[in-house]
XYZ file of C-alpha atoms in Angstrom:
555
model
C -19.909 2.535 -32.048
C -17.466 4.862 -30.289
C -17.323 5.202 -26.517
C -18.571 8.798 -26.627
C -21.536 7.839 -28.823
C -22.402 4.914 -26.562
C -22.134 7.123 -23.487
C -24.504 9.718 -24.949
C -26.939 6.985 -25.995
C -26.983 5.470 -22.515
C -27.577 8.854 -20.890
C -30.410 9.715 -23.290
C -32.122 6.347 -22.760
C -31.787 6.607 -18.989
C -33.060 10.196 -19.031
C -36.122 9.218 -21.054
C -36.690 6.251 -18.776
C -36.369 8.521 -15.773
C -38.719 11.191 -17.095
C -41.473 8.706 -17.944
C -41.472 7.000 -14.562
C -40.514 9.615 -12.010
C -43.985 11.013 -11.565
C -45.875 7.732 -11.559
C -48.285 7.514 -8.641
C -46.525 4.711 -6.804
C -45.842 4.053 -3.167
C -42.108 4.912 -3.231
C -40.067 3.820 -0.192
C -36.405 4.728 0.140
C -33.771 5.334 2.787
C -30.645 4.011 4.488
C -30.190 0.894 6.600
C -27.623 1.121 9.393
C -26.300 -0.689 12.449
C -28.111 0.604 15.546
C -25.005 0.364 17.739
C -22.434 2.058 15.496
C -24.369 3.791 12.714
C -22.417 1.826 10.048
C -24.197 1.504 6.714
C -25.191 -2.107 5.947
C -24.414 -3.126 2.379
C -26.553 -5.919 0.947
C -29.343 -5.697 3.536
C -32.539 -7.189 2.082
C -35.808 -5.231 1.847
C -38.798 -7.241 0.614
C -42.569 -7.246 0.692
C -44.052 -9.779 3.105
C -46.298 -11.343 0.440
C -43.235 -11.737 -1.822
C -44.449 -9.147 -4.297
C -40.866 -8.022 -4.736
C -37.721 -6.948 -2.995
C -34.380 -5.198 -3.281
C -31.088 -4.896 -1.416
C -29.048 -1.925 -0.265
C -26.107 -0.729 -2.334
C -22.562 -0.274 -1.017
C -23.644 2.922 0.778
C -26.600 1.337 2.567
C -29.182 3.026 0.308
C -32.292 1.320 -1.054
C -35.296 2.376 -3.108
C -38.373 0.294 -3.849
C -41.843 1.126 -5.162
C -45.228 -0.603 -5.251
C -48.441 0.138 -7.123
C -50.564 -0.183 -3.995
C -51.678 1.926 -1.034
C -50.440 -0.324 1.793
C -47.114 -2.156 1.884
C -45.868 -4.584 4.543
C -42.055 -4.571 4.466
C -39.533 -6.878 6.110
C -35.953 -5.625 6.449
C -33.240 -8.172 7.289
C -29.495 -8.701 7.309
C -27.300 -11.588 8.374
C -26.488 -11.320 12.093
C -29.254 -8.773 12.833
C -32.806 -8.978 14.067
C -35.307 -8.434 11.219
C -37.641 -5.444 11.306
C -41.206 -5.205 9.978
C -42.723 -1.926 8.813
C -46.120 -0.916 7.401
C -46.114 1.929 4.880
C -49.404 3.565 3.881
C -50.116 6.084 1.133
C -49.052 6.530 -2.493
C -46.254 9.024 -2.121
C -42.530 9.147 -1.467
C -41.652 7.810 1.985
C -38.164 8.118 3.453
C -37.744 5.153 5.778
C -34.358 4.922 7.508
C -33.965 1.675 9.433
C -31.568 0.832 12.262
C -31.079 -2.909 12.663
C -30.172 -4.376 16.047
C -27.480 -7.090 16.180
C -28.853 -10.486 17.132
C -28.567 -11.364 20.813
C -27.439 -14.733 22.151
C -30.169 -17.360 22.173
C -30.971 -19.764 24.989
C -28.625 -22.705 25.279
C -31.453 -25.239 25.437
C -33.682 -24.052 22.620
C -32.309 -22.709 19.352
C -34.653 -21.238 16.764
C -34.066 -19.304 13.580
C -36.062 -17.726 10.794
C -34.796 -17.168 7.284
C -35.520 -13.606 6.272
C -32.411 -12.831 4.277
C -32.457 -13.060 0.501
C -32.040 -16.766 -0.386
C -29.340 -17.428 -2.948
C -31.802 -19.175 -5.258
C -33.822 -15.939 -5.484
C -30.931 -13.816 -6.776
C -30.041 -13.393 -10.431
C -26.351 -12.785 -9.699
C -24.105 -15.847 -9.922
C -20.827 -16.751 -8.217
C -21.034 -13.894 -5.711
C -20.242 -14.203 -2.002
C -20.535 -11.329 0.480
C -18.921 -11.875 3.887
C -19.453 -9.475 6.820
C -16.264 -8.788 8.740
C -17.801 -10.316 11.903
C -17.772 -13.717 10.206
C -14.219 -13.239 8.919
C -12.966 -12.536 12.437
C -14.293 -15.915 13.623
C -11.946 -17.800 11.294
C -8.690 -19.025 12.940
C -5.932 -16.491 12.273
C -2.247 -16.970 11.483
C -0.129 -15.501 14.331
C -3.266 -13.779 15.592
C -3.678 -11.668 12.424
C -7.129 -11.820 10.801
C -6.507 -11.942 7.049
C -9.289 -11.272 4.559
C -7.563 -12.890 1.582
C -6.771 -16.071 3.495
C -10.473 -16.423 4.288
C -11.288 -16.025 0.587
C -8.764 -18.773 -0.211
C -11.066 -21.197 1.629
C -14.011 -20.547 -0.700
C -15.012 -22.779 -3.639
C -13.340 -21.873 -6.921
C -10.459 -20.105 -5.151
C -6.992 -21.516 -4.572
C -3.813 -20.144 -3.049
C -0.273 -20.016 -4.350
C 2.709 -21.189 -2.344
C 2.173 -22.281 1.255
C 1.412 -19.367 3.564
C 1.087 -16.786 0.781
C -1.908 -14.518 0.307
C -2.036 -14.913 -3.469
C -5.503 -15.460 -4.934
C -6.067 -17.736 -7.939
C -9.729 -17.752 -8.988
C -10.741 -20.514 -11.384
C -7.295 -20.715 -12.955
C -6.632 -16.982 -13.272
C -3.410 -15.364 -12.057
C -3.137 -12.903 -9.151
C -2.971 -9.935 -11.560
C -6.315 -10.952 -13.065
C -8.177 -10.080 -9.851
C -9.632 -6.590 -9.528
C -9.075 -5.773 -5.856
C -10.848 -2.612 -4.676
C -10.590 -0.811 -1.335
C -13.423 1.713 -1.094
C -13.585 1.641 -4.886
C -9.834 2.263 -5.413
C -7.682 -0.430 -7.102
C -4.887 -1.877 -4.937
C -1.950 -3.184 -6.992
C 0.093 -4.989 -4.349
C -1.818 -6.698 -1.556
C 1.073 -8.439 0.207
C 2.822 -7.882 3.512
C 5.723 -10.077 4.685
C 6.419 -11.403 1.166
C 2.879 -12.732 0.814
C 2.189 -14.231 4.243
C -0.245 -11.426 5.135
C -2.419 -9.074 3.121
C -2.509 -5.294 3.450
C -6.137 -5.291 4.643
C -6.576 -4.624 8.353
C -9.620 -6.515 9.602
C -10.327 -3.843 12.231
C -10.977 -1.232 9.521
C -13.098 -3.357 7.155
C -16.886 -3.440 7.022
C -17.590 -6.120 4.406
C -15.987 -8.112 1.604
C -17.590 -9.234 -1.675
C -16.074 -11.794 -4.035
C -17.430 -12.115 -7.581
C -16.042 -15.156 -9.432
C -18.157 -15.042 -12.579
C -21.229 -13.561 -14.241
C -19.733 -10.115 -13.632
C -22.169 -7.172 -13.447
C -21.564 -4.475 -16.050
C -20.291 -1.982 -13.451
C -17.032 -3.924 -13.060
C -14.274 -4.207 -15.638
C -10.560 -4.228 -16.274
C -9.747 -7.756 -15.035
C -10.460 -11.266 -16.299
C -10.756 -13.556 -13.307
C -12.562 -12.022 -10.321
C -13.577 -8.908 -8.417
C -12.798 -8.505 -4.708
C -14.680 -5.446 -3.459
C -13.694 -4.398 0.091
C -15.415 -1.554 1.903
C -14.007 0.250 4.941
C -15.962 1.103 8.050
C -17.351 4.624 8.279
C -16.767 5.120 11.986
C -19.089 4.867 14.978
C -21.461 7.838 15.022
C -23.000 6.929 18.387
C -20.032 7.060 20.768
C -16.253 7.203 20.965
C -14.899 3.672 20.715
C -11.391 2.247 20.709
C -9.658 -1.121 20.743
C -6.062 -2.199 21.288
C -4.698 -5.598 20.314
C -1.312 -7.193 20.949
C -0.412 -10.235 18.862
C 2.546 -12.529 18.467
C 4.190 -10.493 15.713
C 2.266 -7.217 15.660
C 0.164 -4.742 17.602
C -2.786 -2.725 16.387
C -5.318 -0.162 17.507
C -8.534 1.385 16.237
C -10.222 4.611 17.307
C -13.586 5.761 15.970
C -16.402 8.025 16.980
C -18.528 11.093 16.252
C -17.052 14.562 15.975
C -20.210 16.646 16.081
C -23.832 15.619 16.721
C -23.535 12.340 14.814
C -23.140 14.387 11.609
C -19.402 13.859 11.281
C -17.583 10.653 12.172
C -13.993 9.480 11.925
C -12.048 6.238 12.005
C -8.315 5.566 12.421
C -6.892 2.046 12.440
C -3.179 1.207 12.443
C -0.879 -1.738 13.042
C 2.847 -2.470 13.084
C 4.941 -5.604 13.370
C 7.870 -5.860 15.721
C 9.691 -8.769 14.104
C 12.734 -6.523 13.704
C 13.003 -6.052 17.472
C 13.689 -9.780 17.869
C 15.405 -10.530 14.575
C 18.199 -7.966 14.829
C 19.555 -9.087 18.245
C 19.302 -12.748 17.242
C 21.143 -12.216 13.961
C 23.884 -10.254 15.719
C 24.219 -12.962 18.331
C 24.411 -15.741 15.735
C 27.103 -13.946 13.703
C 28.988 -12.480 16.688
C 28.067 -8.946 15.682
C 29.164 -9.215 12.028
C 25.635 -9.242 10.574
C 22.196 -7.965 11.527
C 18.905 -8.043 9.689
C 15.447 -6.690 10.322
C 12.002 -6.592 8.784
C 8.793 -4.797 9.676
C 5.622 -3.519 8.064
C 3.075 -0.952 9.106
C -0.172 0.360 7.686
C -2.900 2.824 8.540
C -6.525 3.255 7.487
C -8.281 6.559 8.008
C -11.757 7.741 7.127
C -13.917 10.770 7.831
C -17.449 11.380 6.628
C -19.955 14.163 7.038
C -23.712 14.161 6.614
C -24.882 17.538 5.335
C -28.557 16.524 5.218
C -30.710 13.536 4.272
C -29.653 13.923 0.633
C -25.925 14.681 0.760
C -22.985 12.875 2.357
C -19.254 13.383 1.867
C -16.582 10.725 2.527
C -12.786 10.940 2.569
C -10.875 7.691 3.057
C -7.205 6.777 2.763
C -4.847 3.848 3.225
C -1.075 3.907 3.620
C 1.183 0.905 4.165
C 4.845 0.024 3.799
C 7.183 -2.963 4.152
C 10.852 -2.467 5.026
C 13.549 -5.148 4.920
C 17.141 -4.157 5.651
C 20.415 -5.741 6.625
C 23.891 -4.572 7.560
C 27.103 -6.532 7.781
C 30.843 -6.389 7.750
C 33.514 -8.942 6.901
C 37.068 -8.223 8.037
C 40.199 -10.202 7.219
C 43.429 -9.129 8.910
C 46.964 -10.365 8.465
C 50.290 -9.088 9.757
C 50.768 -6.983 6.599
C 47.313 -5.860 5.456
C 43.584 -5.732 6.179
C 40.475 -6.201 4.000
C 37.106 -4.860 5.231
C 33.878 -5.340 3.302
C 30.783 -3.441 4.470
C 27.440 -4.175 2.846
C 23.932 -2.841 3.347
C 21.061 -4.242 1.216
C 17.473 -3.049 1.675
C 14.040 -3.624 0.171
C 11.033 -1.318 0.521
C 7.569 -1.357 -1.021
C 4.206 0.159 -0.186
C 0.768 1.374 -1.267
C -1.149 4.587 -0.876
C -4.819 4.885 -1.836
C -7.348 7.657 -1.294
C -10.936 8.360 -2.286
C -13.161 11.420 -2.002
C -16.822 10.468 -2.483
C -20.000 12.487 -2.649
C -23.358 10.746 -2.250
C -26.390 12.685 -3.469
C -30.040 11.679 -3.538
C -31.486 13.297 -6.674
C -34.947 11.845 -6.039
C -36.523 9.011 -4.043
C -35.768 6.756 -7.023
C -32.362 8.063 -8.118
C -29.113 7.887 -6.126
C -25.776 9.167 -7.479
C -22.242 8.701 -6.195
C -19.273 10.668 -7.555
C -15.753 9.613 -6.574
C -12.293 11.071 -7.136
C -9.477 8.581 -6.509
C -5.696 8.457 -6.285
C -3.568 5.354 -5.820
C 0.153 4.709 -5.801
C 2.363 1.647 -5.553
C 6.148 1.982 -5.275
C 8.992 -0.490 -4.922
C 12.673 0.208 -4.242
C 15.668 -2.070 -3.696
C 19.124 -0.838 -2.696
C 22.461 -2.620 -2.633
C 25.547 -0.974 -1.138
C 29.114 -2.326 -0.878
C 32.242 -0.692 0.518
C 35.651 -2.367 0.233
C 38.480 -0.880 2.285
C 42.032 -2.107 1.878
C 44.830 -1.088 4.211
C 48.489 -1.961 3.561
C 50.356 -1.763 6.832
C 53.743 -1.723 5.033
C 52.925 0.941 2.409
C 50.022 3.359 2.888
C 50.203 4.344 -0.787
C 48.513 1.035 -1.615
C 45.450 1.818 0.523
C 42.137 1.970 -1.329
C 38.457 2.690 -0.663
C 35.932 1.512 -3.268
C 32.151 1.897 -2.948
C 29.456 0.457 -5.174
C 25.713 1.193 -4.952
C 22.804 -0.002 -7.005
C 19.170 1.111 -6.689
C 16.124 -0.128 -8.569
C 12.681 1.483 -8.453
C 9.331 0.716 -10.091
C 5.696 1.531 -9.533
C 2.347 2.686 -10.863
C 0.282 5.817 -10.111
C -3.420 6.295 -10.897
C -5.639 9.377 -10.862
C -9.302 8.742 -11.563
C -12.852 10.022 -11.351
C -16.116 8.128 -11.712
C -19.854 8.637 -11.366
C -22.383 5.889 -10.645
C -26.178 6.103 -10.708
C -28.653 3.814 -8.917
C -32.184 4.082 -10.259
C -35.300 2.152 -9.172
C -38.078 3.066 -11.635
C -40.270 0.081 -10.782
C -40.468 -2.836 -8.387
C -39.330 -5.104 -11.252
C -36.376 -2.956 -12.329
C -33.190 -1.836 -10.590
C -31.035 0.100 -13.040
C -27.384 1.122 -12.666
C -25.271 3.150 -15.071
C -22.131 5.231 -14.920
C -18.746 6.151 -16.339
C -15.135 6.070 -15.164
C -11.795 7.583 -16.239
C -8.287 6.680 -15.008
C -4.959 8.272 -15.915
C -2.148 5.731 -15.445
C 1.551 6.489 -14.975
C 3.747 3.384 -15.225
C 7.327 3.242 -14.011
C 8.402 -0.181 -15.331
C 11.828 0.000 -13.719
C 14.615 2.513 -13.218
C 18.073 1.279 -12.261
C 20.818 3.543 -10.908
C 24.430 2.373 -10.570
C 27.180 4.387 -8.900
C 30.783 3.550 -8.124
C 33.524 5.592 -6.478
C 37.201 4.959 -5.887
C 39.030 6.997 -3.310
C 36.114 9.406 -3.169
C 36.163 10.007 -6.935
C 33.168 8.950 -9.068
C 34.104 6.404 -11.744
C 30.589 5.270 -12.692
C 27.228 7.032 -12.514
C 24.609 5.569 -14.845
C 20.819 5.327 -15.012
C 18.998 2.687 -17.069
C 15.335 2.377 -18.017
C 14.335 5.903 -17.066
C 11.239 5.923 -19.288
C 7.719 6.359 -17.948
C 4.669 5.112 -19.806
C 1.395 7.075 -19.688
C -2.020 5.649 -20.479
C -5.681 6.697 -20.418
C -8.414 4.219 -19.504
C -12.150 4.908 -19.635
C -15.390 2.965 -19.559
C -19.155 3.438 -19.517
C -21.720 0.874 -18.446
C -25.403 0.235 -17.932
C -27.196 -2.689 -16.308
C -30.733 -3.612 -15.301
C -31.697 -6.175 -12.674
C -35.071 -7.131 -14.151
C -37.830 -9.360 -12.766
C -39.187 -10.468 -16.151
C -41.748 -12.867 -14.665
C -42.300 -14.144 -11.113
C -40.007 -17.066 -12.000
C -37.564 -15.479 -14.462
C -35.109 -12.798 -13.352
C -32.082 -11.444 -15.227
C -29.287 -8.960 -14.844
C -28.653 -7.545 -18.317
C -25.932 -5.034 -19.051
C -23.169 -3.787 -21.288
C -19.686 -2.503 -20.477
C -17.751 -0.490 -23.062
C -14.113 0.368 -22.394
C -11.150 1.964 -24.111
C -7.422 2.140 -23.378
C -5.018 4.593 -25.007
C -1.247 4.086 -24.727
C 1.631 5.145 -27.016
C -0.723 6.661 -29.630
C -2.693 3.400 -29.867
C -6.276 2.986 -28.676
C -7.772 -0.387 -27.786
C -11.573 -0.718 -27.568
C -13.838 -3.398 -26.189
C -17.610 -3.861 -26.041
C -18.501 -6.378 -23.335
C -22.035 -7.768 -22.971
C -23.030 -9.171 -19.583
C -26.075 -11.368 -18.913
C -26.898 -13.363 -15.781
C -30.278 -15.079 -15.488
C -32.170 -17.156 -12.942
C -35.220 -19.369 -13.453
C -37.042 -20.315 -10.247
C -38.350 -23.881 -10.374
C -39.815 -23.675 -6.857
C -39.118 -21.731 -3.666
C -36.020 -23.780 -2.899
C -34.632 -24.606 -6.338
C -33.498 -22.494 -9.274
C -31.417 -22.762 -12.439
C -28.863 -20.054 -13.249
C -26.748 -19.219 -16.262
C -24.511 -16.299 -17.199
C -22.278 -15.037 -19.966
C -19.768 -12.221 -19.668
C -16.963 -10.824 -21.768
C -14.055 -9.202 -19.901
C -11.028 -7.270 -21.178
C -7.804 -6.537 -19.298
C -5.341 -3.825 -20.324
C -2.783 -4.206 -17.497
C -0.406 -7.114 -16.962
C 1.966 -8.193 -14.209
C 5.427 -9.538 -14.942
C 5.548 -11.852 -11.972
C 7.805 -14.304 -10.233
C 6.435 -17.835 -10.375
C 7.309 -18.407 -6.716
C 6.223 -16.286 -3.779
C 4.609 -12.880 -4.276
C 7.695 -10.703 -4.401
C 7.393 -6.915 -4.647
C 9.773 -7.043 -7.627
C 6.800 -7.902 -9.856
C 6.225 -5.182 -12.457
C 2.932 -3.739 -13.723
C 2.916 -2.906 -17.433
C 0.248 -1.717 -19.889
C -0.688 -3.609 -23.024
C 1.475 -2.547 -25.976
C 2.471 -3.965 -29.345
């Protein structure tokens, strides 16, 4: 079956399913769950019926939809770190119920009590999935005062790190390139600062982090080992708020707040290291002024979103970061008759840029759609420059000036668009389907070499100036289905295709994850998933250097 045929089939089935259930006389409850202090959407908040007749959780935009075939419903809404809320809903119609959860306050030091209202792990059909709110990540001890998301994930079961201090992620034996790392739904191809000691993700700008190590839902694809889904904050829509932090090696700030009547909010978070301010003077002092070196990185997260009405929201988010390593030096040898001077200036630069424009639209109380346009870019450049000056004090005709420069660049650019649907036709079904398209531009490596003698060019060559273009697309559908009170399954299919150099690769990937509840505290889970990866990283076996090259699959 071709991808286009499968896509049409999925849309027809979902349309029929939608048309037969939309007008059922159910008590339909839907809305958004947010933080009462900042207005941030809470992803993964749990909404369930008090008598355990069923439940659901919010999607990555804080939206939920649930329906019951009864007149009166007693709901409990909960989220880790927040006080649960109880609501009674009466009447068989569509109810929009937006909930603001209040963060938990400190308890008495003498008496500590707690109540489990969040979704227990044994109740969920999804396997090998861990969602960590950023508040918990910030409580983990940080290296040099920098909170690092990936280093926290390295502490989880099934995850190991590479060389000491690096931020490489190896999930159940898979390589770093086999992890699909998403920032607001946009793939990030290089996640390292400082040669792997820090990641590019600023903890001040992050809302939550989800790690999926197996039993992948059908909505994810393109990698073999894991999915790391990171969502940025939306910005405080209650008041203007800012923070400034000064660490051992870097400083950072965040500014967020409403622009107009809580309808439009913004967020800006940035940080920069100042290692170069200390390294350059020290290197000059150690070499008596003959050599100096410096390194720094900086990054910035920005986001703005606007609420048009209860059905439409628009988001624009972006990330930009760069690492710069440079050195300068000179070696001079002087005799009574001549003088040799060698000047050299190597440098290394790499960085990411990602952006996403998203439109959330509520088609009906049961159907939520998100359309996203994305652009991402990763570039690497290394430069090497030498200048050799010879002076003959006895005969100026022997003087010479030779320069040699070498530059190497590589990178990958993506332009994509995707649409995702969330549909809740019944209390026992939560259906997702969608499609995605990405246009890849690979720059595997361009090398430029130039040489001059006495100001005259003697060599000017370019090697590897050949870009590779590829098209990647997929469609998917999945259903989180409560088959019986004890048996629950997430059943889906992911179909993808990759076209490069007049060759098309296709893959049909079934996904099934099931849970059987033995009792309230014990369950058995099993899953099977087929994954296909079309991109590969030619990597150094040591630390995570930016010289690693992304390439598409070819013959």
